[in-house]
Short mmCIF file of C-alpha atoms in Angstrom, two decimals:
data_model
loop_
_atom_site.label_atom_id
_atom_site.label_comp_id
_atom_site.label_asym_id
_atom_site.label_seq_id
_atom_site.Cartn_x
_atom_site.Cartn_y
_atom_site.Cartn_z
CA MET A 1 -20.81 -59.22 15.79
CA ALA A 2 -17.43 -60.00 17.34
CA GLN A 3 -17.71 -63.65 16.33
CA THR A 4 -18.65 -62.62 12.80
CA LEU A 5 -15.60 -60.40 12.48
CA VAL A 6 -13.36 -63.13 13.87
CA LEU A 7 -14.79 -65.50 11.25
CA LEU A 8 -14.30 -62.90 8.52
CA PHE A 9 -10.72 -62.34 9.59
CA ALA A 10 -10.00 -66.07 9.66
CA ILE A 11 -11.47 -66.57 6.19
CA CYS A 12 -9.43 -63.72 4.78
CA ARG A 13 -6.26 -65.05 6.40
CA LEU A 14 -6.97 -68.42 4.81
CA MET A 15 -7.51 -66.81 1.41
CA SER A 16 -4.21 -64.97 1.76
CA THR A 17 -2.38 -68.15 2.77
CA VAL A 18 -3.62 -70.35 -0.05
CA GLY A 19 -3.58 -67.58 -2.65
CA LEU A 20 -7.32 -67.44 -3.33
CA THR A 21 -8.77 -64.19 -4.65
CA VAL A 22 -12.36 -64.25 -3.38
CA GLU A 23 -13.86 -60.76 -3.75
CA PRO A 24 -15.89 -59.08 -0.98
CA ALA A 25 -18.99 -59.44 -3.14
CA GLU A 26 -18.62 -63.22 -2.86
CA LEU A 27 -17.57 -63.28 0.78
CA LEU A 28 -19.86 -60.85 2.58
CA PRO A 29 -23.25 -62.44 1.70
CA ARG A 30 -22.13 -65.61 3.50
CA LEU A 31 -21.72 -63.81 6.81
CA ALA A 32 -24.41 -63.24 9.44
CA VAL A 33 -24.01 -59.54 10.10
CA GLU A 34 -27.60 -58.44 10.43
CA GLY A 35 -27.90 -54.90 11.75
CA GLN A 36 -24.22 -54.14 11.30
CA LEU A 37 -23.17 -54.97 7.76
CA SER A 38 -25.73 -54.14 5.06
CA LEU A 39 -25.86 -55.33 1.48
CA ASP A 40 -29.13 -53.51 0.81
CA PRO A 41 -28.98 -52.00 -2.72
CA ALA A 42 -30.51 -48.70 -1.60
CA GLU A 43 -27.99 -48.23 1.20
CA VAL A 44 -25.13 -49.28 -1.03
CA ALA A 45 -26.24 -46.80 -3.70
CA ALA A 46 -26.49 -43.99 -1.14
CA ALA A 47 -22.93 -44.70 0.05
CA GLY A 48 -21.69 -44.56 -3.55
CA ALA A 49 -22.20 -40.82 -3.99
CA ASP A 50 -20.76 -37.81 -2.22
CA PHE A 51 -21.87 -34.25 -1.56
CA GLY A 52 -19.97 -32.84 -4.52
CA GLY A 53 -22.00 -34.86 -7.00
CA LEU A 54 -18.98 -35.27 -9.27
CA ALA A 55 -17.65 -38.60 -8.04
CA ARG A 56 -19.53 -41.88 -7.78
CA ALA A 57 -18.31 -45.38 -6.91
CA GLU A 58 -20.51 -47.95 -5.19
CA PRO A 59 -19.18 -50.18 -2.43
CA VAL A 60 -20.26 -53.77 -1.95
CA ALA A 61 -21.51 -53.21 1.58
CA VAL A 62 -22.12 -50.58 4.24
CA MET A 63 -21.08 -51.09 7.85
CA ARG A 64 -22.41 -49.31 10.95
CA PRO A 65 -19.94 -49.94 13.74
CA GLY A 66 -20.92 -50.16 17.37
CA SER A 67 -17.36 -49.69 18.57
CA ALA A 68 -13.80 -49.04 17.47
CA GLY A 69 -13.27 -52.80 17.64
CA ASP A 70 -15.79 -53.26 14.83
CA VAL A 71 -13.87 -50.83 12.65
CA ALA A 72 -10.56 -52.52 13.44
CA GLY A 73 -11.97 -55.98 12.75
CA LEU A 74 -13.30 -55.03 9.35
CA VAL A 75 -10.05 -53.34 8.30
CA ARG A 76 -8.03 -56.34 9.53
CA ALA A 77 -10.22 -58.54 7.36
CA ALA A 78 -9.60 -56.34 4.34
CA TYR A 79 -5.88 -56.22 5.02
CA GLY A 80 -5.73 -59.99 5.53
CA SER A 81 -7.44 -60.80 2.23
CA ALA A 82 -5.37 -61.84 -0.75
CA ARG A 83 -5.58 -58.54 -2.59
CA GLY A 84 -7.20 -56.34 0.04
CA PHE A 85 -10.48 -54.56 -0.59
CA PRO A 86 -11.17 -50.83 -0.13
CA VAL A 87 -12.50 -49.45 3.15
CA SER A 88 -13.47 -45.81 3.65
CA ALA A 89 -14.98 -43.94 6.58
CA ARG A 90 -18.03 -41.78 5.91
CA GLY A 91 -19.20 -39.19 8.41
CA HIS A 92 -22.17 -37.03 7.50
CA GLY A 93 -21.68 -37.63 3.78
CA HIS A 94 -20.51 -34.07 3.16
CA SER A 95 -17.18 -34.90 1.53
CA THR A 96 -16.29 -34.07 -2.07
CA GLY A 97 -13.85 -35.52 -4.57
CA GLY A 98 -14.49 -39.15 -3.61
CA GLN A 99 -12.79 -39.06 -0.20
CA ALA A 100 -15.49 -41.19 1.48
CA LEU A 101 -16.02 -43.61 -1.42
CA ALA A 102 -14.86 -47.24 -1.40
CA PRO A 103 -15.31 -48.66 -4.92
CA GLY A 104 -15.95 -52.40 -4.68
CA GLY A 105 -15.30 -52.39 -0.93
CA VAL A 106 -17.00 -51.36 2.30
CA VAL A 107 -18.07 -47.89 3.48
CA ILE A 108 -18.12 -47.47 7.26
CA GLU A 109 -20.96 -45.15 8.27
CA MET A 110 -19.27 -43.54 11.27
CA SER A 111 -22.12 -41.19 12.17
CA ARG A 112 -24.62 -43.95 12.84
CA GLY A 113 -25.03 -46.68 15.41
CA ARG A 114 -22.79 -45.35 18.17
CA LEU A 115 -23.42 -47.31 21.39
CA GLU A 116 -21.20 -45.47 23.90
CA PRO A 117 -22.75 -42.93 26.33
CA ARG A 118 -22.52 -39.24 25.58
CA PRO A 119 -19.10 -37.84 26.51
CA ARG A 120 -18.51 -35.45 29.40
CA PRO A 121 -15.75 -32.83 29.52
CA ALA A 122 -12.76 -33.42 31.78
CA TYR A 123 -9.96 -31.27 33.18
CA SER A 124 -6.25 -31.94 32.65
CA PRO A 125 -4.11 -30.71 35.58
CA SER A 126 -0.97 -31.09 33.45
CA THR A 127 -2.16 -28.63 30.77
CA GLY A 128 -4.64 -26.59 32.78
CA GLU A 129 -7.14 -27.11 29.97
CA TYR A 130 -10.51 -28.80 29.60
CA TYR A 131 -11.08 -31.45 26.95
CA VAL A 132 -13.66 -33.96 25.78
CA ASP A 133 -13.23 -37.43 24.23
CA VAL A 134 -15.64 -37.98 21.34
CA TRP A 135 -16.35 -40.70 18.80
CA GLY A 136 -14.89 -40.01 15.37
CA GLY A 137 -18.34 -40.08 13.80
CA ASP A 138 -19.93 -37.64 16.24
CA LEU A 139 -21.15 -34.43 14.66
CA TRP A 140 -19.75 -31.13 15.86
CA ILE A 141 -23.25 -29.84 16.63
CA ASP A 142 -23.69 -32.70 19.09
CA VAL A 143 -20.28 -32.11 20.64
CA LEU A 144 -21.24 -28.46 21.12
CA ASN A 145 -24.52 -29.31 22.79
CA TRP A 146 -22.92 -31.91 25.09
CA THR A 147 -20.10 -29.66 26.24
CA LEU A 148 -22.35 -26.63 26.76
CA ALA A 149 -24.66 -28.74 28.90
CA ASN A 150 -21.72 -29.88 31.03
CA GLY A 151 -19.97 -26.81 32.35
CA GLY A 152 -20.74 -24.25 29.66
CA LEU A 153 -17.71 -25.34 27.60
CA ALA A 154 -17.18 -25.45 23.83
CA PRO A 155 -14.45 -26.43 21.34
CA LYS A 156 -12.12 -23.58 20.41
CA SER A 157 -12.03 -23.88 16.62
CA TRP A 158 -14.93 -24.51 14.27
CA THR A 159 -16.09 -25.02 10.74
CA ASP A 160 -18.89 -22.81 9.43
CA TYR A 161 -21.20 -25.83 9.17
CA LEU A 162 -21.60 -27.96 12.32
CA TYR A 163 -23.29 -31.02 10.83
CA LEU A 164 -19.94 -32.57 9.96
CA SER A 165 -18.19 -35.42 11.73
CA VAL A 166 -15.22 -34.89 14.00
CA GLY A 167 -13.11 -37.42 12.12
CA GLY A 168 -14.08 -35.95 8.78
CA THR A 169 -12.98 -32.40 9.52
CA LEU A 170 -9.80 -33.46 11.33
CA SER A 171 -8.88 -35.49 8.25
CA ASN A 172 -8.88 -32.26 6.24
CA ALA A 173 -8.01 -29.55 8.81
CA GLY A 174 -11.30 -27.90 9.79
CA ILE A 175 -11.36 -24.14 9.32
CA SER A 176 -13.52 -21.13 9.99
CA GLY A 177 -13.19 -17.54 11.11
CA GLN A 178 -11.57 -18.56 14.42
CA ALA A 179 -8.58 -20.16 12.67
CA PHE A 180 -6.55 -16.92 12.63
CA HIS A 181 -6.47 -17.05 16.44
CA HIS A 182 -6.77 -20.73 17.44
CA GLY A 183 -5.58 -22.39 14.26
CA PRO A 184 -7.59 -25.07 12.44
CA GLN A 185 -9.42 -27.81 14.31
CA SER A 186 -6.48 -30.13 13.60
CA SER A 187 -4.34 -27.84 15.80
CA ASN A 188 -6.80 -28.19 18.69
CA VAL A 189 -6.79 -31.93 19.32
CA TYR A 190 -4.71 -33.58 22.04
CA GLU A 191 -5.03 -37.28 21.27
CA LEU A 192 -6.53 -39.72 18.79
CA ASP A 193 -7.49 -43.36 18.57
CA VAL A 194 -6.86 -44.49 14.99
CA VAL A 195 -7.47 -47.73 13.11
CA THR A 196 -4.63 -48.04 10.60
CA GLY A 197 -4.81 -49.75 7.22
CA LYS A 198 -3.45 -52.88 8.92
CA GLY A 199 -6.43 -52.98 11.28
CA GLU A 200 -4.38 -51.90 14.30
CA LEU A 201 -6.17 -49.73 16.86
CA ILE A 202 -3.54 -47.24 18.04
CA THR A 203 -3.68 -44.36 20.50
CA CYS A 204 -1.52 -41.47 19.31
CA SER A 205 -0.59 -37.92 20.29
CA GLU A 206 2.37 -35.56 19.98
CA GLU A 207 4.23 -37.70 22.54
CA GLN A 208 2.93 -41.17 21.63
CA ASN A 209 3.02 -42.59 18.09
CA SER A 210 3.50 -39.03 16.85
CA GLU A 211 4.12 -39.98 13.22
CA LEU A 212 0.63 -41.48 12.96
CA PHE A 213 -0.90 -38.59 14.92
CA HIS A 214 0.48 -35.90 12.62
CA GLY A 215 -0.08 -38.00 9.51
CA VAL A 216 -3.78 -38.56 10.18
CA LEU A 217 -4.45 -34.86 10.89
CA GLY A 218 -5.14 -33.47 7.43
CA GLY A 219 -4.29 -36.88 5.95
CA LEU A 220 -7.48 -37.15 3.84
CA GLY A 221 -8.26 -40.54 5.39
CA GLN A 222 -5.18 -42.13 3.83
CA PHE A 223 -3.44 -43.45 6.95
CA GLY A 224 -6.20 -44.41 9.32
CA ILE A 225 -9.77 -44.05 10.51
CA ILE A 226 -10.25 -41.78 13.53
CA THR A 227 -12.44 -43.52 16.12
CA ARG A 228 -11.77 -41.19 19.08
CA ALA A 229 -10.56 -37.61 19.34
CA ARG A 230 -9.64 -35.63 22.45
CA ILE A 231 -10.77 -32.08 21.64
CA ALA A 232 -9.54 -28.91 23.37
CA LEU A 233 -12.28 -26.87 25.08
CA GLU A 234 -12.69 -23.36 26.43
CA GLN A 235 -15.37 -21.51 28.35
CA ALA A 236 -18.11 -20.61 25.89
CA PRO A 237 -19.42 -17.04 25.64
CA GLN A 238 -23.11 -16.36 26.01
CA ARG A 239 -23.70 -13.99 23.13
CA VAL A 240 -22.15 -12.66 19.92
CA ARG A 241 -22.10 -9.23 18.32
CA TRP A 242 -22.05 -10.01 14.60
CA ILE A 243 -20.83 -7.23 12.30
CA ARG A 244 -20.59 -6.84 8.53
CA VAL A 245 -19.05 -3.92 6.66
CA LEU A 246 -18.68 -3.39 2.91
CA TYR A 247 -15.79 -2.41 0.65
CA SER A 248 -15.48 -1.57 -3.03
CA ASP A 249 -11.67 -1.31 -2.80
CA PHE A 250 -10.08 -4.75 -2.67
CA GLY A 251 -6.76 -3.41 -1.38
CA ALA A 252 -8.45 -1.73 1.59
CA PHE A 253 -10.48 -4.88 2.23
CA THR A 254 -7.45 -7.18 2.40
CA ARG A 255 -5.33 -4.69 4.36
CA ASP A 256 -8.05 -4.53 7.00
CA GLN A 257 -8.46 -8.32 7.11
CA GLU A 258 -4.73 -8.82 7.52
CA HIS A 259 -4.59 -6.14 10.20
CA LEU A 260 -7.33 -7.87 12.19
CA ILE A 261 -5.68 -11.29 12.11
CA SER A 262 -2.37 -9.69 13.19
CA LEU A 263 -4.08 -8.97 16.52
CA HIS A 264 -4.32 -12.69 17.34
CA GLY A 265 -2.11 -12.28 20.40
CA ALA A 266 -3.86 -9.19 21.77
CA ARG A 267 -6.13 -9.14 24.81
CA PRO A 268 -9.72 -10.21 24.06
CA SER A 269 -10.93 -6.61 24.29
CA GLN A 270 -8.45 -5.58 21.59
CA ARG A 271 -9.33 -8.07 18.86
CA PHE A 272 -12.30 -9.70 17.20
CA ASP A 273 -13.00 -13.37 17.88
CA TYR A 274 -13.91 -14.29 14.31
CA VAL A 275 -12.80 -12.80 11.00
CA GLU A 276 -14.15 -13.90 7.62
CA GLY A 277 -15.33 -12.23 4.46
CA PHE A 278 -17.02 -12.87 1.15
CA VAL A 279 -17.11 -11.55 -2.36
CA ILE A 280 -20.34 -10.22 -3.87
CA VAL A 281 -20.34 -10.46 -7.65
CA ASP A 282 -24.01 -11.03 -8.48
CA GLU A 283 -26.28 -7.98 -8.55
CA GLY A 284 -28.86 -8.48 -5.85
CA LEU A 285 -28.98 -8.99 -2.14
CA VAL A 286 -25.77 -9.04 -0.16
CA ASN A 287 -27.29 -11.93 1.80
CA ASN A 288 -26.69 -15.54 0.77
CA TRP A 289 -27.59 -19.06 1.87
CA ARG A 290 -24.93 -19.09 4.60
CA SER A 291 -26.96 -16.94 6.96
CA SER A 292 -30.10 -14.92 7.55
CA PHE A 293 -28.09 -11.84 8.54
CA PHE A 294 -29.87 -9.25 6.41
CA SER A 295 -33.62 -8.89 6.50
CA PRO A 296 -35.45 -9.42 3.17
CA LYS A 297 -37.40 -6.29 4.07
CA ASN A 298 -34.18 -4.25 4.02
CA PRO A 299 -32.24 -5.41 0.93
CA VAL A 300 -28.75 -4.16 0.21
CA LYS A 301 -27.84 -4.01 -3.47
CA ILE A 302 -24.43 -3.63 -5.10
CA SER A 303 -25.63 -0.60 -7.06
CA SER A 304 -26.67 1.19 -3.89
CA VAL A 305 -23.13 1.46 -2.50
CA GLY A 306 -21.16 2.36 -5.61
CA ALA A 307 -19.29 -0.91 -6.20
CA ASN A 308 -16.20 -0.70 -8.37
CA GLY A 309 -16.76 -2.78 -11.48
CA GLY A 310 -19.80 -4.50 -10.01
CA VAL A 311 -17.89 -6.23 -7.20
CA LEU A 312 -18.25 -5.71 -3.48
CA TYR A 313 -16.29 -7.24 -0.63
CA CYS A 314 -17.87 -7.90 2.75
CA LEU A 315 -15.80 -8.13 5.92
CA GLU A 316 -17.50 -10.22 8.58
CA MET A 317 -16.48 -10.14 12.27
CA THR A 318 -17.80 -11.14 15.67
CA LYS A 319 -17.14 -10.12 19.23
CA ASN A 320 -18.09 -12.55 21.97
CA TYR A 321 -19.52 -11.30 25.25
CA ASP A 322 -21.55 -12.29 28.30
CA ASP A 323 -23.41 -10.59 31.12
CA SER A 324 -20.21 -9.34 32.72
CA THR A 325 -19.03 -7.56 29.54
CA ALA A 326 -22.37 -6.53 28.02
CA ASP A 327 -22.00 -2.94 29.24
CA THR A 328 -18.75 -2.45 27.30
CA ILE A 329 -19.45 -4.35 24.08
CA ASP A 330 -20.48 -1.21 22.15
CA GLU A 331 -17.29 0.61 23.15
CA VAL A 332 -15.05 -2.36 22.28
CA VAL A 333 -16.60 -2.87 18.85
CA GLU A 334 -16.55 0.83 17.98
CA ALA A 335 -12.86 1.09 18.89
CA LEU A 336 -12.00 -1.84 16.63
CA LEU A 337 -14.11 -0.53 13.75
CA ARG A 338 -12.36 2.85 13.89
CA GLN A 339 -9.20 1.05 12.73
CA LEU A 340 -10.84 -0.02 9.45
CA SER A 341 -11.42 1.66 6.06
CA PHE A 342 -14.80 0.31 4.93
CA ILE A 343 -17.44 2.28 3.01
CA PRO A 344 -19.06 4.73 5.42
CA ALA A 345 -22.64 3.96 6.47
CA THR A 346 -22.33 0.25 5.58
CA VAL A 347 -22.04 -1.13 9.10
CA PHE A 348 -24.64 -3.82 9.72
CA THR A 349 -24.84 -5.50 13.13
CA THR A 350 -26.95 -8.06 14.95
CA ASP A 351 -26.75 -9.75 18.34
CA LEU A 352 -27.61 -13.37 18.95
CA PRO A 353 -26.80 -16.30 21.25
CA TYR A 354 -23.42 -17.97 20.67
CA VAL A 355 -25.01 -21.26 19.64
CA ASP A 356 -27.23 -19.56 17.09
CA PHE A 357 -24.22 -17.91 15.48
CA LEU A 358 -22.26 -21.15 15.26
CA ASP A 359 -25.27 -22.98 13.81
CA ARG A 360 -26.20 -20.23 11.32
CA VAL A 361 -25.62 -22.25 8.14
CA HIS A 362 -27.90 -25.11 9.19
CA LYS A 363 -30.93 -22.83 9.26
CA ALA A 364 -30.30 -21.84 5.67
CA GLU A 365 -29.79 -25.52 4.77
CA LEU A 366 -33.27 -26.33 6.08
CA ARG A 367 -34.77 -23.63 3.85
CA LEU A 368 -32.98 -24.99 0.79
CA ARG A 369 -33.98 -28.57 1.60
CA ALA A 370 -37.60 -27.45 1.75
CA LYS A 371 -37.22 -26.08 -1.79
CA GLY A 372 -35.38 -29.15 -3.10
CA LEU A 373 -32.20 -27.11 -3.63
CA TRP A 374 -29.84 -28.88 -1.23
CA GLU A 375 -29.44 -32.33 -2.77
CA VAL A 376 -27.92 -31.01 -5.99
CA PRO A 377 -24.34 -31.26 -7.32
CA HIS A 378 -21.87 -28.95 -5.57
CA PRO A 379 -18.81 -28.32 -7.77
CA TRP A 380 -16.93 -26.58 -4.97
CA LEU A 381 -13.44 -25.21 -5.35
CA ASN A 382 -11.49 -24.34 -2.20
CA LEU A 383 -8.11 -22.68 -2.58
CA PHE A 384 -5.35 -21.45 -0.30
CA VAL A 385 -3.91 -18.34 -1.97
CA PRO A 386 -0.67 -16.69 -0.76
CA ALA A 387 -1.26 -13.14 0.49
CA SER A 388 1.38 -11.75 -1.85
CA ARG A 389 -0.74 -12.75 -4.87
CA ILE A 390 -4.28 -12.18 -3.61
CA ALA A 391 -4.60 -8.90 -5.57
CA ASP A 392 -3.67 -10.73 -8.80
CA PHE A 393 -6.30 -13.33 -7.97
CA ASP A 394 -8.90 -10.60 -7.52
CA ARG A 395 -8.13 -9.02 -10.92
CA GLY A 396 -8.06 -12.29 -12.80
CA VAL A 397 -10.92 -14.17 -11.12
CA PHE A 398 -13.34 -12.02 -9.13
CA ARG A 399 -13.31 -9.22 -11.72
CA GLY A 400 -12.43 -11.43 -14.66
CA ILE A 401 -13.34 -15.09 -15.07
CA LEU A 402 -16.53 -15.02 -12.96
CA GLY A 403 -18.29 -12.54 -15.23
CA ASN A 404 -20.77 -11.28 -12.60
CA ARG A 405 -22.22 -14.74 -11.91
CA THR A 406 -21.31 -17.07 -9.03
CA SER A 407 -24.14 -19.60 -8.40
CA GLY A 408 -23.18 -19.55 -4.73
CA PRO A 409 -21.23 -17.68 -2.07
CA ILE A 410 -17.51 -16.97 -2.34
CA LEU A 411 -15.69 -16.90 0.98
CA ILE A 412 -12.37 -15.10 1.39
CA TYR A 413 -10.41 -14.65 4.59
CA PRO A 414 -6.77 -14.81 5.73
CA MET A 415 -5.05 -17.08 8.24
CA ASN A 416 -1.74 -17.15 10.07
CA LYS A 417 0.51 -20.03 9.01
CA HIS A 418 2.25 -20.28 12.39
CA LYS A 419 -1.07 -21.42 13.86
CA TRP A 420 -0.81 -24.56 11.71
CA ASP A 421 1.42 -27.52 12.57
CA ASP A 422 3.69 -28.26 9.61
CA ARG A 423 4.14 -31.82 10.85
CA SER A 424 0.56 -32.57 9.84
CA SER A 425 -0.35 -33.72 6.34
CA VAL A 426 -2.10 -30.45 5.43
CA VAL A 427 -0.47 -28.45 2.65
CA THR A 428 -0.55 -24.64 2.73
CA PRO A 429 1.29 -21.92 0.75
CA ASP A 430 4.79 -21.08 1.91
CA GLU A 431 3.91 -17.64 3.29
CA GLU A 432 3.04 -16.52 6.82
CA VAL A 433 -0.34 -15.16 5.70
CA PHE A 434 -2.50 -16.98 3.19
CA TYR A 435 -6.16 -16.74 2.21
CA LEU A 436 -8.91 -19.28 1.92
CA VAL A 437 -10.93 -18.57 -1.22
CA ALA A 438 -13.91 -20.92 -1.35
CA PHE A 439 -16.31 -21.08 -4.30
CA LEU A 440 -19.32 -22.84 -2.77
CA ARG A 441 -21.50 -23.25 -5.83
CA SER A 442 -24.61 -25.31 -6.54
CA ALA A 443 -25.46 -26.69 -9.97
CA LEU A 444 -29.09 -26.77 -11.10
CA SER A 445 -29.85 -29.26 -13.86
CA ASP A 446 -33.36 -27.94 -14.52
CA SER A 447 -32.38 -24.28 -14.80
CA ASP A 448 -32.84 -22.34 -18.02
CA ASP A 449 -29.61 -20.48 -17.21
CA PRO A 450 -26.64 -22.38 -18.69
CA THR A 451 -24.27 -20.64 -16.23
CA GLN A 452 -25.87 -22.68 -13.42
CA SER A 453 -25.18 -26.05 -15.01
CA LEU A 454 -22.69 -28.53 -13.60
CA GLU A 455 -20.73 -28.52 -16.84
CA TYR A 456 -20.39 -24.74 -16.93
CA LEU A 457 -19.35 -24.42 -13.27
CA SER A 458 -16.86 -27.29 -13.54
CA GLN A 459 -15.31 -25.67 -16.62
CA GLN A 460 -15.12 -22.36 -14.79
CA ASN A 461 -13.32 -24.03 -11.90
CA GLN A 462 -10.81 -25.41 -14.37
CA LYS A 463 -10.31 -21.95 -15.88
CA ILE A 464 -9.55 -20.58 -12.42
CA LEU A 465 -6.95 -23.30 -11.81
CA GLU A 466 -5.39 -22.75 -15.24
CA PHE A 467 -5.23 -19.00 -14.67
CA CYS A 468 -3.43 -19.46 -11.36
CA ASP A 469 -0.97 -21.81 -13.01
CA GLU A 470 -0.34 -19.51 -15.99
CA VAL A 471 0.42 -16.42 -13.89
CA GLY A 472 2.35 -18.34 -11.24
CA ILE A 473 0.05 -17.94 -8.24
CA GLY A 474 1.22 -20.68 -5.91
CA ILE A 475 -2.19 -21.92 -4.79
CA LYS A 476 -2.88 -25.09 -2.86
CA GLN A 477 -6.24 -26.78 -2.87
CA TYR A 478 -8.13 -27.27 0.39
CA LEU A 479 -10.36 -30.36 0.26
CA PRO A 480 -8.12 -31.23 -2.70
CA HIS A 481 -8.98 -33.20 -5.79
CA HIS A 482 -6.47 -34.02 -8.52
CA PRO A 483 -6.98 -36.43 -11.43
CA THR A 484 -3.41 -37.73 -11.75
CA ARG A 485 -0.65 -38.92 -9.46
CA THR A 486 1.68 -36.30 -10.92
CA GLU A 487 -0.71 -33.57 -9.83
CA TRP A 488 -1.02 -35.09 -6.35
CA ALA A 489 2.77 -35.12 -6.05
CA ARG A 490 2.87 -31.49 -7.15
CA HIS A 491 0.15 -30.62 -4.64
CA PHE A 492 2.13 -32.05 -1.72
CA GLY A 493 5.44 -30.74 -3.01
CA PRO A 494 8.20 -31.25 -0.41
CA LYS A 495 5.71 -33.19 1.74
CA TRP A 496 5.11 -35.85 -0.94
CA ALA A 497 7.97 -38.16 0.07
CA ARG A 498 6.81 -38.09 3.69
CA PHE A 499 3.21 -38.67 2.60
CA VAL A 500 4.28 -41.74 0.60
CA ARG A 501 6.39 -43.04 3.47
CA ARG A 502 3.48 -42.72 5.89
CA LYS A 503 1.21 -44.53 3.44
CA ALA A 504 3.64 -47.43 3.17
CA GLN A 505 3.96 -47.59 6.96
CA PHE A 506 0.31 -47.32 7.99
CA ASP A 507 -1.63 -48.60 4.95
CA PRO A 508 0.79 -50.80 2.97
CA LYS A 509 -1.96 -52.48 0.90
CA PHE A 510 -3.52 -49.11 -0.03
CA ILE A 511 -6.89 -50.12 1.42
CA LEU A 512 -7.99 -46.76 2.82
CA GLY A 513 -9.28 -43.74 0.92
CA THR A 514 -9.09 -45.27 -2.55
CA GLY A 515 -11.97 -43.14 -3.83
CA GLN A 516 -9.73 -40.10 -4.17
CA GLY A 517 -7.33 -41.88 -6.50
CA ILE A 518 -4.14 -40.77 -4.73
CA PHE A 519 -2.90 -44.36 -4.39
CA HIS A 520 -3.79 -47.57 -6.17
CA PRO A 521 -3.14 -51.14 -5.00
CA SER A 522 -0.90 -51.82 -8.00
CA SER A 523 1.39 -48.87 -7.21
CA SER A 524 4.99 -49.50 -6.22
CA PRO A 525 6.84 -47.25 -3.74
CA LEU A 526 9.32 -46.23 -6.44
CA SER A 527 6.58 -45.21 -8.87
CA LEU A 528 4.93 -43.15 -6.14
CA LEU A 529 8.06 -41.20 -5.33
CA PHE A 530 8.77 -40.55 -9.02
CA PRO A 531 5.34 -40.26 -10.68
CA SER A 532 5.28 -40.12 -14.45
#
């Protein structure tokens, strides 16, 4: 493989020198890359679609690297070619908006073909913290299992779904109900190995090559491909008390959420370890595909709890414990619940192992796969909404545009901005507290209900964006997708100039992440800074 990549690099350097413009489609079939670089039409087609089902762009080839050197060699070849060809990293294929697509180029399947041994946690005397070095394509579920098996440790910050790659979530931020306390996953990484758009393999951290380090975190894959990440660990709890309470008053719901995240600095016994929530618009069970919390034998309906205008709000919390604290868990939870203003008699609790709680979404995924309801288009819309305007959002969207139909769960929970590093590429509202509002919908092409179609849900997403713009709610998209460069510049706002500068420094031929359409090879630096 190494000889093949050297040959590929040499050919591309020659093409660049003499001014030839051989395309990857012409070049790659000449190379002996069996087992590493595939031109198989079925594999190419699979790498040309993403989880959202809205974007499609086939590459020429699919690569499965055995090492970071393979990734670097391929990117060097692309960079050394006359015009450069697109290269994108693909983790578990769960991205939306074209982030993992490489039209006419090569997709690197990071979650397959890893040759290194499984990582073991280590201790840093300088920080007094444990950490683990993992491959960028490793899935978080595997990282969890490895670290638990070696010292009972676990990463501090999570996403709700664990079958995502480490590099993929760090390239966006990585958020869940622990973010109010620990910050996003991108705030819980000590060091990275990154292959830049020039094919350079660079180790970076806050102290070393910091511009690349902060640029890649939340950088949407635009500045480099993460091949190694050093993840912060903590001692994992044994069990979780999982609590849900219901509200019909949105003001009380958000006041209680914001109160709970304000306790981030309190002692463990004086705060919850996880705070999320969701909106219930559809009449029916409070349960959804994200968990098996409520028993089908004991359904909870909106009408049974007197919802205001047909909308309920569910506050979801957990308290971690182990054998040494099991005797006091009831007292701790009851004291915290007494601070809240939920509907009386709507407290639902369950206890389960820590791993089972973290992996709760995967069990629901397996049920949907069995019914053929997982591999469908997912027109998701994820928004960061400033806390000062969340009530306006509720009136206009939850009790307005949605019209009592959702076609999927709606998450809503607040986070503390100071837990995020503003030096990263992630964009958040300019307020200390902001909410994630995530519309996680699924479109069904064979449904008789037109409100479940991809067209209807996409149009509804657009209405939500237009409403926010019309009434001046300063939202920012999480997992962003924008059709024009002007909209991308607006999205990044004051960070746009820095984003452009980092692109020019680390990916000057605009090879990486072309599927999102942020940058194009024909773009000039001046046109990027002042988009039309």
